[in-house]
mmCIF file of C-alpha atoms in Angstrom:
data_model
loop_
_atom_site.group_PDB
_atom_site.id
_atom_site.type_symbol
_atom_site.label_atom_id
_atom_site.label_comp_id
_atom_site.label_asym_id
_atom_site.label_seq_id
_atom_site.Cartn_x
_atom_site.Cartn_y
_atom_site.Cartn_z
ATOM 1 C CA VAL A 30 96.522 -82.624 1.532
ATOM 2 C CA PRO A 31 97.869 -85.364 -0.764
ATOM 3 C CA ARG A 32 97.947 -84.147 -4.325
ATOM 4 C CA ASN A 33 98.381 -85.950 -7.616
ATOM 5 C CA TYR A 34 100.564 -83.882 -9.967
ATOM 6 C CA ASP A 35 99.660 -85.846 -13.077
ATOM 7 C CA PRO A 36 98.963 -83.180 -15.748
ATOM 8 C CA ALA A 37 96.191 -85.310 -17.238
ATOM 9 C CA LEU A 38 94.157 -84.728 -14.077
ATOM 10 C CA HIS A 39 94.601 -80.919 -14.283
ATOM 11 C CA PRO A 40 93.715 -80.047 -17.862
ATOM 12 C CA PHE A 41 93.036 -76.341 -17.215
ATOM 13 C CA GLU A 42 95.953 -75.624 -14.881
ATOM 14 C CA VAL A 43 97.947 -73.500 -17.309
ATOM 15 C CA ALA A 44 94.911 -71.481 -18.382
ATOM 16 C CA ARG A 45 93.991 -70.832 -14.758
ATOM 17 C CA GLU A 46 97.549 -69.854 -13.858
ATOM 18 C CA TYR A 47 97.779 -67.577 -16.886
ATOM 19 C CA THR A 48 94.692 -65.666 -15.728
ATOM 20 C CA ARG A 49 96.163 -65.377 -12.229
ATOM 21 C CA ALA A 50 99.481 -64.140 -13.629
ATOM 22 C CA LEU A 51 97.665 -61.540 -15.748
ATOM 23 C CA ASN A 52 95.729 -60.292 -12.721
ATOM 24 C CA ALA A 53 98.878 -60.236 -10.582
ATOM 25 C CA THR A 54 100.685 -58.150 -13.217
ATOM 26 C CA LYS A 55 97.785 -55.714 -13.485
ATOM 27 C CA LEU A 56 97.591 -55.355 -9.709
ATOM 28 C CA GLU A 57 101.332 -54.782 -9.506
ATOM 29 C CA ARG A 58 101.035 -51.859 -11.917
ATOM 30 C CA LEU A 59 98.003 -50.602 -10.018
ATOM 31 C CA PHE A 60 99.833 -50.557 -6.674
ATOM 32 C CA ALA A 61 103.042 -49.080 -8.063
ATOM 33 C CA LYS A 62 103.334 -45.918 -5.961
ATOM 34 C CA PRO A 63 107.092 -45.536 -5.531
ATOM 35 C CA PHE A 64 107.349 -41.961 -4.222
ATOM 36 C CA LEU A 65 107.448 -41.827 -0.420
ATOM 37 C CA SER A 66 108.468 -38.337 0.650
ATOM 38 C CA SER A 67 110.639 -35.349 -0.089
ATOM 39 C CA LEU A 68 113.154 -33.903 2.367
ATOM 40 C CA ASP A 69 113.279 -30.152 1.879
ATOM 41 C CA GLY A 70 115.413 -27.663 3.749
ATOM 42 C CA HIS A 71 118.377 -26.985 1.486
ATOM 43 C CA ARG A 72 118.616 -23.467 0.070
ATOM 44 C CA ASP A 73 120.504 -24.516 -3.057
ATOM 45 C CA GLY A 74 120.748 -27.549 -5.348
ATOM 46 C CA VAL A 75 121.834 -30.814 -3.695
ATOM 47 C CA ASN A 76 125.265 -31.672 -5.080
ATOM 48 C CA CYS A 77 126.340 -34.816 -3.197
ATOM 49 C CA MET A 78 125.104 -37.361 -0.675
ATOM 50 C CA ALA A 79 126.644 -39.970 1.625
ATOM 51 C CA LYS A 80 125.241 -42.955 3.507
ATOM 52 C CA HIS A 81 125.990 -43.652 7.155
ATOM 53 C CA PRO A 82 127.903 -46.975 7.297
ATOM 54 C CA LYS A 83 126.289 -48.156 10.558
ATOM 55 C CA SER A 84 122.877 -46.454 10.808
ATOM 56 C CA LEU A 85 120.184 -47.051 8.179
ATOM 57 C CA SER A 86 118.146 -44.009 9.154
ATOM 58 C CA THR A 87 120.960 -41.445 8.775
ATOM 59 C CA VAL A 88 121.915 -39.820 5.495
ATOM 60 C CA LEU A 89 124.171 -36.818 4.793
ATOM 61 C CA SER A 90 123.765 -34.318 1.986
ATOM 62 C CA GLY A 91 125.844 -31.401 0.703
ATOM 63 C CA ALA A 92 124.513 -28.472 -1.298
ATOM 64 C CA CYS A 93 125.851 -25.936 -3.787
ATOM 65 C CA ASP A 94 125.971 -23.160 -1.151
ATOM 66 C CA GLY A 95 128.444 -25.053 1.057
ATOM 67 C CA GLU A 96 125.823 -26.323 3.502
ATOM 68 C CA VAL A 97 125.839 -29.882 4.849
ATOM 69 C CA LYS A 98 122.704 -31.399 6.368
ATOM 70 C CA ILE A 99 122.277 -34.635 8.300
ATOM 71 C CA TRP A 100 118.837 -36.222 7.965
ATOM 72 C CA ASN A 101 116.866 -38.723 10.019
ATOM 73 C CA LEU A 102 114.922 -40.833 7.520
ATOM 74 C CA THR A 103 112.499 -42.386 10.027
ATOM 75 C CA LYS A 104 111.295 -38.970 11.197
ATOM 76 C CA ARG A 105 111.997 -37.498 7.735
ATOM 77 C CA GLU A 106 113.546 -34.340 9.168
ATOM 78 C CA CYS A 107 116.891 -32.582 9.278
ATOM 79 C CA ILE A 108 118.679 -33.145 12.592
ATOM 80 C CA ARG A 109 121.764 -30.992 11.989
ATOM 81 C CA THR A 110 122.987 -28.275 9.629
ATOM 82 C CA ILE A 111 126.616 -27.230 9.130
ATOM 83 C CA GLN A 112 127.954 -24.374 7.025
ATOM 84 C CA ALA A 113 130.912 -26.440 5.874
ATOM 85 C CA HIS A 114 132.477 -24.603 2.904
ATOM 86 C CA GLU A 115 132.559 -21.434 0.852
ATOM 87 C CA GLY A 116 131.060 -22.326 -2.522
ATOM 88 C CA PHE A 117 129.989 -25.838 -3.534
ATOM 89 C CA VAL A 118 130.344 -28.948 -1.401
ATOM 90 C CA ARG A 119 132.041 -31.047 -4.091
ATOM 91 C CA GLY A 120 132.104 -34.407 -2.353
ATOM 92 C CA MET A 121 131.508 -36.127 0.956
ATOM 93 C CA CYS A 122 132.026 -39.561 2.504
ATOM 94 C CA ALA A 123 131.569 -41.144 5.925
ATOM 95 C CA ARG A 124 134.347 -42.938 7.805
ATOM 96 C CA PHE A 125 133.867 -46.739 7.854
ATOM 97 C CA CYS A 126 133.244 -46.730 11.637
ATOM 98 C CA GLY A 127 130.529 -44.067 11.391
ATOM 99 C CA THR A 128 132.017 -41.697 13.982
ATOM 100 C CA SER A 129 132.977 -38.910 11.569
ATOM 101 C CA PHE A 130 132.674 -37.791 7.969
ATOM 102 C CA PHE A 131 134.740 -35.841 5.442
ATOM 103 C CA THR A 132 133.744 -33.051 3.065
ATOM 104 C CA VAL A 133 135.620 -31.276 0.270
ATOM 105 C CA GLY A 134 134.631 -27.953 -1.265
ATOM 106 C CA ASP A 135 135.481 -25.200 -3.708
ATOM 107 C CA ASP A 136 137.519 -23.411 -1.015
ATOM 108 C CA LYS A 137 140.379 -25.949 -1.516
ATOM 109 C CA THR A 138 139.862 -27.546 1.905
ATOM 110 C CA VAL A 139 139.244 -31.058 3.193
ATOM 111 C CA LYS A 140 137.369 -31.051 6.505
ATOM 112 C CA GLN A 141 136.657 -33.872 8.937
ATOM 113 C CA TRP A 142 133.530 -33.483 11.116
ATOM 114 C CA LYS A 143 132.114 -35.418 14.056
ATOM 115 C CA MET A 144 128.948 -37.377 13.303
ATOM 116 C CA GLU A 145 127.384 -36.423 16.667
ATOM 117 C CA SER A 146 125.918 -32.966 17.175
ATOM 118 C CA PRO A 147 128.029 -30.647 19.358
ATOM 119 C CA GLU A 148 127.158 -30.335 23.073
ATOM 120 C CA TYR A 149 125.068 -27.404 24.287
ATOM 121 C CA GLY A 150 127.178 -24.244 24.074
ATOM 122 C CA GLU A 151 129.888 -25.861 21.902
ATOM 123 C CA GLU A 152 130.864 -24.349 18.561
ATOM 124 C CA GLU A 153 130.246 -26.276 15.322
ATOM 125 C CA GLU A 154 133.919 -26.891 14.457
ATOM 126 C CA PRO A 155 135.607 -29.474 12.225
ATOM 127 C CA ILE A 156 137.985 -31.981 13.897
ATOM 128 C CA HIS A 157 140.636 -31.416 11.197
ATOM 129 C CA THR A 158 140.980 -29.025 8.293
ATOM 130 C CA ILE A 159 143.484 -29.626 5.493
ATOM 131 C CA LEU A 160 144.246 -26.731 3.155
ATOM 132 C CA GLY A 161 145.193 -27.896 -0.320
ATOM 133 C CA LYS A 162 146.807 -26.156 -3.280
ATOM 134 C CA THR A 163 144.016 -26.862 -5.784
ATOM 135 C CA VAL A 164 140.244 -27.382 -5.771
ATOM 136 C CA TYR A 165 139.200 -30.923 -4.820
ATOM 137 C CA THR A 166 136.315 -32.360 -6.820
ATOM 138 C CA GLY A 167 135.668 -35.624 -4.974
ATOM 139 C CA ILE A 168 136.555 -37.737 -1.956
ATOM 140 C CA ASP A 169 136.172 -41.358 -0.886
ATOM 141 C CA HIS A 170 137.240 -43.235 2.237
ATOM 142 C CA HIS A 171 139.012 -46.602 2.441
ATOM 143 C CA TRP A 172 136.651 -49.362 3.639
ATOM 144 C CA LYS A 173 138.906 -50.718 6.398
ATOM 145 C CA GLU A 174 141.857 -48.398 7.122
ATOM 146 C CA PRO A 175 142.186 -44.737 8.219
ATOM 147 C CA VAL A 176 143.022 -43.663 4.662
ATOM 148 C CA PHE A 177 141.064 -41.522 2.225
ATOM 149 C CA ALA A 178 141.518 -40.399 -1.366
ATOM 150 C CA THR A 179 140.710 -37.037 -2.959
ATOM 151 C CA CYS A 180 140.720 -36.061 -6.594
ATOM 152 C CA GLY A 181 141.235 -32.786 -8.440
ATOM 153 C CA HIS A 182 144.257 -32.244 -10.659
ATOM 154 C CA GLN A 183 145.503 -35.633 -9.454
ATOM 155 C CA VAL A 184 144.454 -38.450 -7.138
ATOM 156 C CA ASP A 185 145.897 -37.955 -3.653
ATOM 157 C CA ILE A 186 145.994 -40.704 -1.005
ATOM 158 C CA TRP A 187 145.899 -39.235 2.524
ATOM 159 C CA ASP A 188 146.538 -40.669 5.953
ATOM 160 C CA GLU A 189 144.024 -39.276 8.456
ATOM 161 C CA GLN A 190 146.798 -38.211 10.847
ATOM 162 C CA ARG A 191 148.851 -36.217 8.323
ATOM 163 C CA THR A 192 148.287 -32.888 6.596
ATOM 164 C CA SER A 193 150.060 -33.785 3.359
ATOM 165 C CA PRO A 194 149.178 -36.652 1.023
ATOM 166 C CA LYS A 195 151.210 -39.842 1.450
ATOM 167 C CA CYS A 196 151.185 -40.366 -2.311
ATOM 168 C CA SER A 197 149.894 -38.643 -5.432
ATOM 169 C CA LEU A 198 148.910 -40.530 -8.589
ATOM 170 C CA THR A 199 148.716 -38.882 -12.011
ATOM 171 C CA TRP A 200 148.316 -40.046 -15.582
ATOM 172 C CA GLY A 201 147.757 -37.235 -18.087
ATOM 173 C CA PHE A 202 147.114 -33.641 -17.153
ATOM 174 C CA ASP A 203 143.375 -33.259 -16.825
ATOM 175 C CA SER A 204 140.993 -32.683 -13.934
ATOM 176 C CA ILE A 205 139.558 -35.803 -12.307
ATOM 177 C CA SER A 206 135.868 -35.649 -11.427
ATOM 178 C CA SER A 207 135.397 -38.607 -9.087
ATOM 179 C CA VAL A 208 137.364 -41.280 -7.241
ATOM 180 C CA LYS A 209 136.001 -44.498 -5.689
ATOM 181 C CA PHE A 210 137.540 -47.234 -3.514
ATOM 182 C CA ASN A 211 136.675 -50.841 -4.290
ATOM 183 C CA PRO A 212 134.628 -52.263 -1.369
ATOM 184 C CA ILE A 213 136.039 -55.818 -1.717
ATOM 185 C CA GLU A 214 139.629 -55.450 -2.945
ATOM 186 C CA THR A 215 139.962 -52.400 -0.722
ATOM 187 C CA TYR A 216 143.291 -51.154 -2.050
ATOM 188 C CA LEU A 217 141.964 -50.666 -5.603
ATOM 189 C CA LEU A 218 140.629 -47.298 -6.766
ATOM 190 C CA GLY A 219 138.885 -46.124 -9.906
ATOM 191 C CA SER A 220 138.710 -42.532 -11.130
ATOM 192 C CA CYS A 221 137.065 -40.641 -13.992
ATOM 193 C CA ALA A 222 138.938 -37.836 -15.720
ATOM 194 C CA SER A 223 137.480 -35.164 -17.991
ATOM 195 C CA ASP A 224 139.755 -36.216 -20.879
ATOM 196 C CA ARG A 225 137.369 -39.202 -21.333
ATOM 197 C CA ASN A 226 139.497 -41.653 -19.334
ATOM 198 C CA ILE A 227 138.600 -44.137 -16.638
ATOM 199 C CA VAL A 228 141.825 -44.849 -14.729
ATOM 200 C CA LEU A 229 142.387 -47.707 -12.265
ATOM 201 C CA TYR A 230 144.978 -47.436 -9.482
ATOM 202 C CA ASP A 231 146.438 -49.755 -6.886
ATOM 203 C CA MET A 232 147.184 -48.047 -3.582
ATOM 204 C CA ARG A 233 150.147 -50.373 -2.874
ATOM 205 C CA LYS A 234 151.940 -49.251 -6.042
ATOM 206 C CA SER A 235 152.704 -45.603 -6.700
ATOM 207 C CA THR A 236 151.710 -45.859 -10.381
ATOM 208 C CA PRO A 237 148.307 -46.291 -12.066
ATOM 209 C CA LEU A 238 147.351 -49.782 -13.309
ATOM 210 C CA LYS A 239 145.561 -49.125 -16.616
ATOM 211 C CA LYS A 240 143.043 -46.858 -18.240
ATOM 212 C CA VAL A 241 140.276 -47.118 -20.792
ATOM 213 C CA ILE A 242 139.426 -44.203 -23.106
ATOM 214 C CA LEU A 243 135.781 -43.840 -24.150
ATOM 215 C CA ASN A 244 134.152 -41.679 -26.829
ATOM 216 C CA MET A 245 132.781 -39.201 -24.311
ATOM 217 C CA ARG A 246 133.470 -38.126 -20.752
ATOM 218 C CA THR A 247 132.528 -40.356 -17.819
ATOM 219 C CA ASN A 248 130.916 -38.476 -14.923
ATOM 220 C CA THR A 249 131.284 -41.042 -12.175
ATOM 221 C CA LEU A 250 131.700 -44.740 -11.520
ATOM 222 C CA CYS A 251 130.533 -47.192 -8.881
ATOM 223 C CA TRP A 252 132.005 -50.563 -7.911
ATOM 224 C CA ASN A 253 129.809 -53.622 -7.561
ATOM 225 C CA PRO A 254 129.712 -54.462 -3.811
ATOM 226 C CA MET A 255 129.441 -58.214 -4.514
ATOM 227 C CA GLU A 256 131.778 -58.808 -7.472
ATOM 228 C CA ALA A 257 135.256 -57.408 -6.978
ATOM 229 C CA PHE A 258 136.168 -56.776 -10.612
ATOM 230 C CA ILE A 259 132.933 -55.226 -11.883
ATOM 231 C CA PHE A 260 132.223 -51.496 -12.015
ATOM 232 C CA THR A 261 129.652 -49.361 -13.813
ATOM 233 C CA ALA A 262 130.472 -45.989 -15.354
ATOM 234 C CA ALA A 263 127.935 -43.206 -15.985
ATOM 235 C CA ASN A 264 128.716 -41.489 -19.270
ATOM 236 C CA GLU A 265 127.851 -38.250 -21.067
ATOM 237 C CA ASP A 266 126.630 -40.125 -24.164
ATOM 238 C CA TYR A 267 123.396 -41.114 -22.318
ATOM 239 C CA ASN A 268 124.631 -44.669 -21.626
ATOM 240 C CA LEU A 269 126.055 -46.588 -18.693
ATOM 241 C CA TYR A 270 128.864 -49.091 -19.213
ATOM 242 C CA THR A 271 129.503 -52.070 -16.956
ATOM 243 C CA PHE A 272 133.151 -53.141 -17.208
ATOM 244 C CA ASP A 273 135.163 -56.057 -15.930
ATOM 245 C CA MET A 274 138.454 -54.471 -14.893
ATOM 246 C CA ARG A 275 140.412 -57.491 -16.171
ATOM 247 C CA PHE A 276 139.033 -57.096 -19.718
ATOM 248 C CA LEU A 277 138.591 -53.415 -20.465
ATOM 249 C CA GLU A 278 138.652 -53.927 -24.251
ATOM 250 C CA SER A 279 134.873 -54.112 -24.335
ATOM 251 C CA PRO A 280 132.244 -53.507 -21.634
ATOM 252 C CA VAL A 281 130.314 -56.447 -20.196
ATOM 253 C CA MET A 282 127.069 -54.576 -20.880
ATOM 254 C CA VAL A 283 125.924 -51.257 -22.347
ATOM 255 C CA HIS A 284 122.860 -49.917 -20.529
ATOM 256 C CA MET A 285 120.854 -47.584 -22.756
ATOM 257 C CA ASP A 286 117.606 -45.814 -21.856
ATOM 258 C CA HIS A 287 118.381 -42.313 -20.656
ATOM 259 C CA VAL A 288 117.876 -39.445 -23.086
ATOM 260 C CA SER A 289 120.459 -37.106 -21.577
ATOM 261 C CA ALA A 290 123.820 -37.280 -19.783
ATOM 262 C CA VAL A 291 123.966 -39.713 -16.855
ATOM 263 C CA LEU A 292 125.274 -37.853 -13.807
ATOM 264 C CA ASP A 293 125.431 -40.440 -11.032
ATOM 265 C CA VAL A 294 125.145 -44.170 -10.392
ATOM 266 C CA ASP A 295 124.895 -46.305 -7.248
ATOM 267 C CA TYR A 296 124.691 -50.077 -6.739
ATOM 268 C CA SER A 297 122.163 -51.898 -4.597
ATOM 269 C CA PRO A 298 123.785 -53.773 -1.692
ATOM 270 C CA THR A 299 122.907 -57.090 -3.380
ATOM 271 C CA GLY A 300 124.994 -56.164 -6.435
ATOM 272 C CA LYS A 301 122.158 -57.330 -8.742
ATOM 273 C CA GLU A 302 120.878 -53.872 -9.737
ATOM 274 C CA PHE A 303 121.963 -50.254 -9.822
ATOM 275 C CA VAL A 304 120.199 -46.919 -9.974
ATOM 276 C CA SER A 305 121.248 -44.061 -12.226
ATOM 277 C CA ALA A 306 120.470 -40.336 -12.102
ATOM 278 C CA SER A 307 120.325 -38.283 -15.242
ATOM 279 C CA PHE A 308 120.149 -34.741 -16.592
ATOM 280 C CA ASP A 309 116.826 -35.712 -18.237
ATOM 281 C CA LYS A 310 115.059 -35.263 -14.838
ATOM 282 C CA SER A 311 114.498 -38.968 -14.189
ATOM 283 C CA ILE A 312 116.122 -41.844 -12.345
ATOM 284 C CA ARG A 313 116.207 -45.397 -13.695
ATOM 285 C CA ILE A 314 116.813 -48.805 -12.143
ATOM 286 C CA PHE A 315 118.810 -51.258 -14.266
ATOM 287 C CA PRO A 316 119.467 -54.954 -13.665
ATOM 288 C CA VAL A 317 123.241 -55.490 -13.988
ATOM 289 C CA ASP A 318 122.896 -58.045 -16.793
ATOM 290 C CA LYS A 319 120.230 -56.264 -18.873
ATOM 291 C CA GLY A 320 120.669 -53.485 -21.396
ATOM 292 C CA HIS A 321 117.421 -51.688 -20.554
ATOM 293 C CA SER A 322 115.980 -50.368 -17.316
ATOM 294 C CA ARG A 323 113.261 -52.182 -15.407
ATOM 295 C CA GLU A 324 111.914 -48.988 -13.796
ATOM 296 C CA VAL A 325 111.886 -45.219 -14.325
ATOM 297 C CA TYR A 326 110.953 -42.642 -11.660
ATOM 298 C CA HIS A 327 110.057 -39.007 -12.325
ATOM 299 C CA THR A 328 107.872 -36.257 -10.846
ATOM 300 C CA LYS A 329 106.607 -32.988 -12.255
ATOM 301 C CA ARG A 330 108.719 -30.940 -9.854
ATOM 302 C CA MET A 331 111.957 -32.883 -10.038
ATOM 303 C CA GLN A 332 114.611 -31.133 -12.130
ATOM 304 C CA HIS A 333 118.053 -32.436 -13.185
ATOM 305 C CA VAL A 334 118.996 -35.229 -10.769
ATOM 306 C CA ILE A 335 122.598 -34.741 -9.676
ATOM 307 C CA THR A 336 123.144 -37.433 -7.071
ATOM 308 C CA VAL A 337 121.544 -40.757 -6.160
ATOM 309 C CA LYS A 338 122.024 -43.384 -3.420
ATOM 310 C CA TRP A 339 120.577 -46.849 -2.799
ATOM 311 C CA THR A 340 120.088 -47.444 0.953
ATOM 312 C CA SER A 341 121.953 -50.273 2.661
ATOM 313 C CA ASP A 342 118.802 -52.294 3.446
ATOM 314 C CA ASN A 343 118.029 -52.601 -0.290
ATOM 315 C CA LYS A 344 114.543 -51.097 0.185
ATOM 316 C CA TYR A 345 114.827 -47.403 -0.698
ATOM 317 C CA ILE A 346 116.436 -45.007 -3.133
ATOM 318 C CA LEU A 347 117.398 -41.408 -2.366
ATOM 319 C CA CYS A 348 117.967 -38.822 -5.061
ATOM 320 C CA GLY A 349 119.106 -35.211 -4.754
ATOM 321 C CA SER A 350 118.243 -32.760 -7.486
ATOM 322 C CA ASP A 351 118.651 -29.209 -8.746
ATOM 323 C CA GLU A 352 115.553 -27.813 -7.087
ATOM 324 C CA MET A 353 116.894 -28.259 -3.541
ATOM 325 C CA ASN A 354 114.983 -31.431 -2.634
ATOM 326 C CA ILE A 355 115.996 -34.922 -1.637
ATOM 327 C CA ARG A 356 113.393 -37.498 -2.608
ATOM 328 C CA LEU A 357 112.826 -40.892 -1.041
ATOM 329 C CA TRP A 358 111.584 -43.693 -3.334
ATOM 330 C CA LYS A 359 110.835 -47.375 -2.935
ATOM 331 C CA ALA A 360 113.336 -49.590 -4.745
ATOM 332 C CA ASN A 361 110.476 -51.912 -5.650
ATOM 333 C CA ALA A 362 107.600 -49.678 -6.747
ATOM 334 C CA SER A 363 104.664 -51.901 -5.787
ATOM 335 C CA GLU A 364 106.116 -53.339 -2.581
ATOM 336 C CA LYS A 365 103.883 -53.171 0.476
ATOM 337 C CA LEU A 366 105.645 -51.512 3.395
ATOM 338 C CA GLY A 367 105.088 -52.611 6.967
ATOM 339 C CA VAL A 368 104.501 -56.022 8.515
ATOM 340 C CA LEU A 369 103.112 -58.723 6.225
ATOM 341 C CA ALA A 370 100.826 -61.509 7.469
ATOM 342 C CA PRO A 371 102.006 -65.034 6.567
ATOM 343 C CA ARG A 372 99.142 -65.428 4.082
ATOM 344 C CA GLU A 373 100.036 -62.137 2.406
ATOM 345 C CA LYS A 374 103.648 -63.241 2.141
ATOM 346 C CA ALA A 375 102.646 -66.592 0.636
ATOM 347 C CA ALA A 376 100.311 -64.901 -1.870
ATOM 348 C CA MET A 377 103.054 -62.435 -2.859
ATOM 349 C CA ASN A 378 105.608 -65.193 -3.418
ATOM 350 C CA TYR A 379 103.085 -67.198 -5.449
ATOM 351 C CA ASN A 380 102.216 -64.181 -7.598
ATOM 352 C CA GLN A 381 105.897 -63.435 -8.107
ATOM 353 C CA LYS A 382 106.538 -66.956 -9.355
ATOM 354 C CA LEU A 383 103.500 -66.772 -11.670
ATOM 355 C CA LYS A 384 104.759 -63.489 -13.153
ATOM 356 C CA GLU A 385 108.176 -65.064 -13.752
ATOM 357 C CA LYS A 386 106.612 -68.125 -15.372
ATOM 358 C CA PHE A 387 104.500 -66.136 -17.834
ATOM 359 C CA GLN A 388 106.745 -63.073 -18.234
ATOM 360 C CA PHE A 389 107.274 -63.562 -21.988
ATOM 361 C CA HIS A 390 103.592 -63.791 -22.937
ATOM 362 C CA PRO A 391 102.799 -60.744 -25.082
ATOM 363 C CA GLN A 392 99.857 -59.476 -22.977
ATOM 364 C CA ILE A 393 101.666 -59.806 -19.657
ATOM 365 C CA ARG A 394 104.897 -58.410 -21.033
ATOM 366 C CA ARG A 395 103.121 -55.369 -22.468
ATOM 367 C CA ILE A 396 101.432 -54.551 -19.155
ATOM 368 C CA ALA A 397 104.566 -55.172 -17.051
ATOM 369 C CA GLN A 398 106.812 -53.034 -19.260
ATOM 370 C CA HIS A 399 104.537 -50.068 -19.893
ATOM 371 C CA ARG A 400 105.597 -46.835 -18.165
ATOM 372 C CA HIS A 401 103.991 -43.441 -18.438
ATOM 373 C CA LEU A 402 106.723 -40.957 -19.323
ATOM 374 C CA PRO A 403 106.840 -37.154 -19.353
ATOM 375 C CA LYS A 404 106.250 -35.742 -22.821
ATOM 376 C CA SER A 405 109.810 -34.372 -23.146
ATOM 377 C CA ILE A 406 111.405 -37.784 -22.448
ATOM 378 C CA TYR A 407 108.862 -39.591 -24.642
ATOM 379 C CA CYS A 408 109.572 -37.311 -27.609
ATOM 380 C CA GLN A 409 113.350 -37.578 -27.155
ATOM 381 C CA ILE A 410 113.178 -41.389 -27.058
ATOM 382 C CA LYS A 411 111.195 -41.333 -30.305
ATOM 383 C CA GLU A 412 113.666 -38.927 -31.923
ATOM 384 C CA GLN A 413 116.678 -40.986 -30.865
ATOM 385 C CA ARG A 414 115.064 -44.154 -32.187
ATOM 386 C CA ILE A 415 114.685 -42.485 -35.605
ATOM 387 C CA MET A 416 118.310 -41.284 -35.530
ATOM 388 C CA ARG A 417 119.576 -44.748 -34.585
ATOM 389 C CA GLU A 418 117.543 -46.326 -37.367
ATOM 390 C CA ALA A 419 118.941 -43.801 -39.877
ATOM 391 C CA ARG A 420 122.512 -44.563 -38.823
ATOM 392 C CA ARG A 421 121.881 -48.297 -39.162
ATOM 393 C CA ARG A 422 120.340 -47.842 -42.616
ATOM 394 C CA LYS A 423 123.249 -45.686 -43.768
ATOM 395 C CA GLU A 424 125.735 -48.312 -42.630
ATOM 396 C CA LEU A 425 123.793 -51.069 -44.414
ATOM 397 C CA ASN A 426 123.750 -49.038 -47.640
ATOM 398 C CA ARG A 427 127.455 -48.305 -47.355
ATOM 399 C CA ARG A 428 128.168 -51.991 -46.830
ATOM 400 C CA LYS A 429 125.932 -52.939 -49.784
ATOM 401 C CA HIS A 430 127.777 -50.611 -52.194
ATOM 402 C CA SER A 431 131.332 -51.320 -51.002
ATOM 403 C CA LYS A 432 133.801 -54.085 -51.685
ATOM 404 C CA PRO A 433 132.902 -57.131 -49.540
ATOM 405 C CA GLY A 434 134.715 -56.939 -46.183
ATOM 406 C CA SER A 435 135.782 -53.288 -46.519
ATOM 407 C CA VAL A 436 133.084 -52.010 -44.086
ATOM 408 C CA PRO A 437 133.499 -54.190 -41.006
ATOM 409 C CA PHE A 438 130.743 -55.066 -38.529
ATOM 410 C CA VAL A 439 131.414 -53.314 -35.189
ATOM 411 C CA SER A 440 129.422 -54.576 -32.201
ATOM 412 C CA GLU A 441 127.511 -52.115 -30.023
ATOM 413 C CA ARG A 442 129.860 -52.809 -27.104
ATOM 414 C CA LYS A 443 133.052 -52.086 -29.051
ATOM 415 C CA LYS A 444 131.692 -48.892 -30.683
ATOM 416 C CA HIS A 445 132.177 -46.628 -27.673
ATOM 417 C CA ILE A 446 135.714 -47.695 -26.657
ATOM 418 C CA VAL A 447 138.583 -45.699 -28.186
ATOM 419 C CA ALA A 448 141.567 -47.456 -26.576
ATOM 420 C CA VAL A 449 142.855 -49.305 -23.536
ATOM 421 C CA VAL A 450 146.244 -48.188 -22.216
ATOM 422 C CA LYS A 451 148.139 -50.486 -19.847
#
């Protein structure tokens, strides 16, 4: 149909579109039902999870009683259970080819297991077992080579064929809680130590590159799968910090919304967003370039969320929590699952564009941003707002009654960094 786009001929276009955008926003909030299912079967809190690199429907989880379960997400059932360790399963990762996976536990061992279930009558045995001298707290596998890294008192780089590490990297004398390989520049690693450091290493050199010291301890970090230099760190001071590893003096962005320590973080495969799990019994989805979350998920039963993963098809989020459940959520709360008719798809795209066009109108913004929160989180947010306001007021008063220039302005990003050591 030929159409004349002259605005004089369509005097009510904006008003009409505004009404449509308002309705689309209301419907989006109406259809926001993100929770899909819960995978239960563990007999203790879920401590770590790993994604299968080749199969979307397979996910691995390790619990605090040393049990490892492999789940089928399409059937939503456990397909295999292994008693892997004595005590906690501290960390797990799959090999890049998807044929085997590694676990580390409190019993000072690193074990490699086959991904396939054993044949009928076969024992459930690991392929390799490495006995270490100290407890390992985390493990991650190289993205292209048969090399993996563990952390504990130091970061050890192992070859799969050998029983002793091919190199050990230390800087300081504290325990290291997590280690992660960069998915793009595959020889780079990042690690978080409990003396408040984030240390970066290069596997080709036997010395660490540089470290940044924050005000409080970092629990874990995750590299952006699309931008080689960017990583996000989950901190004890309720914030997440996105750094560019070339300029560690100040973070690219401080993400604030949680009201308790952030325990885990994982990027979406597009690198545009990440999901964080917190001690405040909720998970939040943050855009990489925004300081506040676009979405918060919580249920009445969910306790402290310890581990979180974003699936490789960018559609779902998995979180493992204290009360022995793994929960499956939609990454986009109001998304319709299943096959969409062409008209549905066209209507969805049109509505999406309308919402983007009118997103800053007060009515639409209020509806799109409103989230119903549990009372505990709501009260803590209110309390922290008051505390922040008090601190700001105190600083203003101090500046007002001091010699000009003696109380400097410190930006929010620089506040939390103590030092960068090269």
